Amino acid sequence: MALKVGIAGLGAIGLHLARALDRGVEGLELVAVAARDHAKAADNLAGFARRPAITSLAGLAEVADIVVEAAPASVFEEVATAAIARGRIFVPSSCGALLPRMRLVEQARATGARIIIPTGALLGLDAVRAAAEGSVSSVTIETRKPPGGLVGAPYLAQHGIDVLAVTGEAKLIFEGNAFDAAAGFPANVNVAAALAMAGIGPERTQVKIWADPAVTRNTHTIRVESAEVRLTMTIENVPSEENPRTGKITPLSILACLRGLVSTLKVGS
């Protein structure tokens, strides 16, 4: 029997994921979506082979085995709480919003729910998780984005930083730990949150964010130092046309994560 999937949000991530599921993925069935604008959502779903129901955010957990959060971070808790209370599999794309809400992990343990964080726009989380089983001395991530891809971040408003004025050399606009990075750039550095949870935690994971007019792709470089291994990994993601804060690979990563839940052969941990 196929697992039923519900998606919160039909933007740059959610709509691409919904279309892929509608084309057919063995073992998975898209049954519901939730979006702020129901009329627009209905238009987006008009050509689907099997149109899913349009529900409220909390209503997804009533009909779906797997609830995927692909919505603004402001509604993260509403989606997550409902899914966890019903004992569902919860797959968040806004994993940075989970860092200040780790109580949800304890709630999931009590209800039998599972929280599964996809790799998203990152790479090498399997290797980081393996390294974290040993003795890790440091984990750092350096993110470079076109200035326009950082617009709207709360940290910029709080510090009076106009990233669109960065037109020459790259400018370092943030340096700190992953917890503070996720709070200051909730739509930009979910990668740092995922890395922190895979490795040595948000307080010890160090983050640098650059506004770089010379890059056209969202670029992340991870460095891990441990007694057992040294890792250096770089990924360059093509920004989504609908939302430059998000890479095109993100919905593909969630799709791969969902396939892994039902696949007979699963590669990677």
C-alpha positions in Angstrom: 0.0 0.0 0.0 1.3 3.4 -1.0 2.2 6.0 1.7 0.0 9.1 1.5 1.9 12.4 1.2 0.7 15.9 2.1 2.6 19.0 1.2 2.4 22.3 3.1 3.2 25.1 0.6 3.0 25.3 -3.2 5.9 27.6 -3.9 9.4 27.0 -5.4 9.8 23.8 -3.5 6.3 22.4 -2.9 4.9 22.8 -6.4 7.8 21.1 -8.1 7.6 18.3 -5.6 3.8 17.9 -6.1 4.3 17.7 -9.9 6.9 15.0 -9.5 4.7 13.0 -7.3 1.7 13.4 -9.6 3.9 12.0 -12.5 4.1 8.9 -10.4 6.5 7.5 -7.7 6.1 3.9 -6.7 5.0 3.6 -3.1 3.9 7.2 -2.7 0.6 9.0 -3.4 0.0 12.7 -3.2 -3.3 13.1 -1.4 -3.4 16.7 -0.1 -1.7 20.1 -0.3 -2.1 23.3 1.8 -1.5 26.8 0.6 -2.3 30.3 1.7 -4.2 31.1 -1.5 -6.6 28.3 -2.3 -7.7 29.7 -5.6 -4.1 29.9 -6.8 -3.4 26.5 -5.5 -6.4 25.1 -7.5 -5.1 26.8 -10.6 -1.7 25.2 -10.1 -3.2 21.8 -9.7 -5.5 22.0 -12.7 -3.4 19.8 -14.9 -2.7 17.1 -12.4 -3.6 13.5 -13.3 -4.9 13.0 -9.8 -5.7 16.3 -8.1 -5.0 16.2 -4.4 -7.3 17.8 -1.9 -6.6 21.4 -0.7 -6.7 21.5 3.1 -5.6 23.7 6.0 -2.0 23.4 7.2 -3.0 21.4 10.2 -5.4 19.3 8.1 -2.6 17.7 6.2 -1.8 15.5 9.2 -5.4 14.2 9.2 -5.1 12.6 5.8 -1.4 12.0 5.1 1.2 9.5 6.4 4.0 11.9 5.4 3.7 15.6 5.9 6.3 17.7 3.9 6.8 21.3 5.1 7.7 23.5 2.1 6.1 26.7 3.5 7.4 30.0 5.0 9.2 29.5 8.3 6.5 31.5 10.0 4.0 28.6 9.8 6.6 25.9 10.5 5.3 25.2 14.0 1.6 24.9 13.0 2.5 22.3 10.4 5.1 20.4 12.6 2.9 20.3 15.7 -0.1 18.8 13.9 2.0 16.2 12.1 3.9 15.2 15.3 0.7 15.0 17.4 -0.8 12.5 14.9 2.4 10.4 14.8 3.2 11.2 11.2 6.5 11.3 9.3 7.4 14.9 9.2 9.8 16.1 6.5 10.8 19.8 7.0 12.5 21.9 4.3 12.7 24.8 6.8 15.0 22.8 9.1 16.5 26.0 10.5 13.1 26.6 12.2 13.6 23.3 14.1 16.7 24.5 15.9 14.9 26.7 18.5 12.1 24.1 18.7 14.0 20.9 19.6 11.2 20.1 22.1 9.4 18.8 19.0 11.8 16.0 18.9 10.8 14.9 22.4 7.1 15.3 21.4 7.8 13.0 18.4 9.4 10.4 20.6 6.2 10.4 22.8 3.8 10.1 19.8 5.8 7.8 17.6 6.3 10.4 14.9 9.5 10.7 13.0 11.3 13.9 11.9 13.4 13.3 8.7 15.5 16.1 7.5 16.4 15.9 3.8 19.9 16.9 2.6 18.3 19.8 0.7 20.9 22.1 -0.9 23.8 20.5 0.9 26.0 17.5 0.3 27.9 15.0 2.3 25.7 14.7 5.3 26.2 11.0 5.4 30.0 11.6 5.8 29.4 14.3 8.4 27.2 12.0 10.4 29.8 9.2 10.2 32.5 11.6 11.3 30.4 12.7 14.3 30.4 9.1 15.6 34.1 9.7 16.2 36.0 12.7 17.5 35.2 15.9 15.6 37.2 19.1 16.4 35.5 21.5 14.1 32.8 21.9 11.5 32.5 25.1 9.3 30.3 26.1 6.4 30.9 29.1 4.2 28.0 30.2 2.0 28.3 32.6 -0.9 25.1 33.9 -2.6 24.3 36.6 -5.2 23.2 39.7 -3.1 19.6 39.4 -4.3 19.3 35.9 -2.9 19.9 37.3 0.6 17.3 40.1 0.5 14.7 40.1 3.3 16.8 38.3 5.9 16.0 39.6 9.5 19.7 39.9 10.3 20.2 42.5 7.5 17.4 44.7 8.7 18.6 44.5 12.3 22.1 45.6 11.3 21.2 48.1 8.5 22.9 46.1 5.8 21.9 46.8 2.2 23.1 43.8 0.3 22.0 45.2 -3.0 24.6 47.9 -2.5 27.3 45.2 -2.7 28.4 45.5 -6.3 32.2 45.1 -6.3 34.1 42.7 -4.2 32.3 40.1 -2.1 31.3 41.2 1.4 31.3 39.0 4.6 27.9 39.9 6.1 27.7 37.2 8.9 30.1 35.2 11.0 28.9 33.1 13.9 27.4 29.8 14.9 24.7 27.9 13.1 22.0 28.7 15.7 22.5 32.5 15.2 22.7 32.0 11.4 19.4 30.2 11.3 17.7 32.9 13.3 19.1 35.7 11.2 18.7 34.1 7.8 15.7 31.7 8.1 15.1 31.5 4.4 18.8 31.2 3.4 20.8 28.9 5.7 18.7 25.8 6.3 21.9 24.1 5.0 23.7 25.3 8.2 21.0 23.9 10.4 21.0 20.5 8.6 24.8 20.4 8.9 24.6 21.2 12.6 22.1 18.5 13.4 24.1 16.0 11.4 27.3 16.9 13.1 28.3 18.5 16.4 25.4 20.8 17.1 24.5 24.4 16.3 26.6 26.1 18.9 29.9 24.4 17.7 29.1 24.6 13.9 30.6 27.8 12.5 29.0 29.8 9.7 30.2 32.5 7.3 27.8 34.1 4.8 29.1 36.2 1.9 27.1 38.5 -0.4 29.1 37.9 -3.6 28.2 39.7 -6.9 30.6 37.5 -8.8 28.7 34.2 -8.2 25.5 33.2 -10.0 25.0 30.0 -7.9 24.3 29.5 -4.2 27.6 28.0 -3.1 28.3 26.2 0.1 31.7 24.9 1.3 31.9 22.5 4.2 35.0 21.7 6.2 35.2 19.0 8.9 38.2 18.2 11.0 38.2 15.1 13.1 40.6 12.5 14.5 39.4 10.1 11.8 38.9 12.2 8.7 39.3 15.6 7.1 36.4 16.6 4.7 36.2 19.5 2.3 33.1 19.7 0.1 31.7 22.3 -2.1 28.3 22.5 -3.9 27.1 25.1 -6.3 23.3 25.2 -6.6 21.4 26.9 -9.4 18.9 29.3 -7.7 15.2 28.8 -8.4 13.6 31.3 -10.7 10.6 31.5 -8.4 12.7 32.1 -5.3 16.4 32.8 -5.5 16.8 32.0 -1.9 16.2 28.4 -2.8 18.2 26.1 -5.0 16.7 24.0 -7.8 18.1 20.9 -6.1 16.0 21.3 -3.0 12.7 19.8 -4.2 14.8 17.1 -5.9 16.4 16.3 -2.6 13.1 16.0 -0.8 11.8 13.7 -3.6 14.9 11.5 -3.2 14.3 11.5 0.6 10.7 10.4 0.1 11.8 7.6 -2.3 14.2 6.4 0.3 11.3 5.8 2.7 9.7 3.3 0.3 12.6 1.9 -1.7 13.6 -1.7 -1.5 17.2 -0.6 -2.1 18.3 2.5 -0.3 21.8 3.9 -0.9 23.3 6.0 2.0 22.3 6.3 5.6 
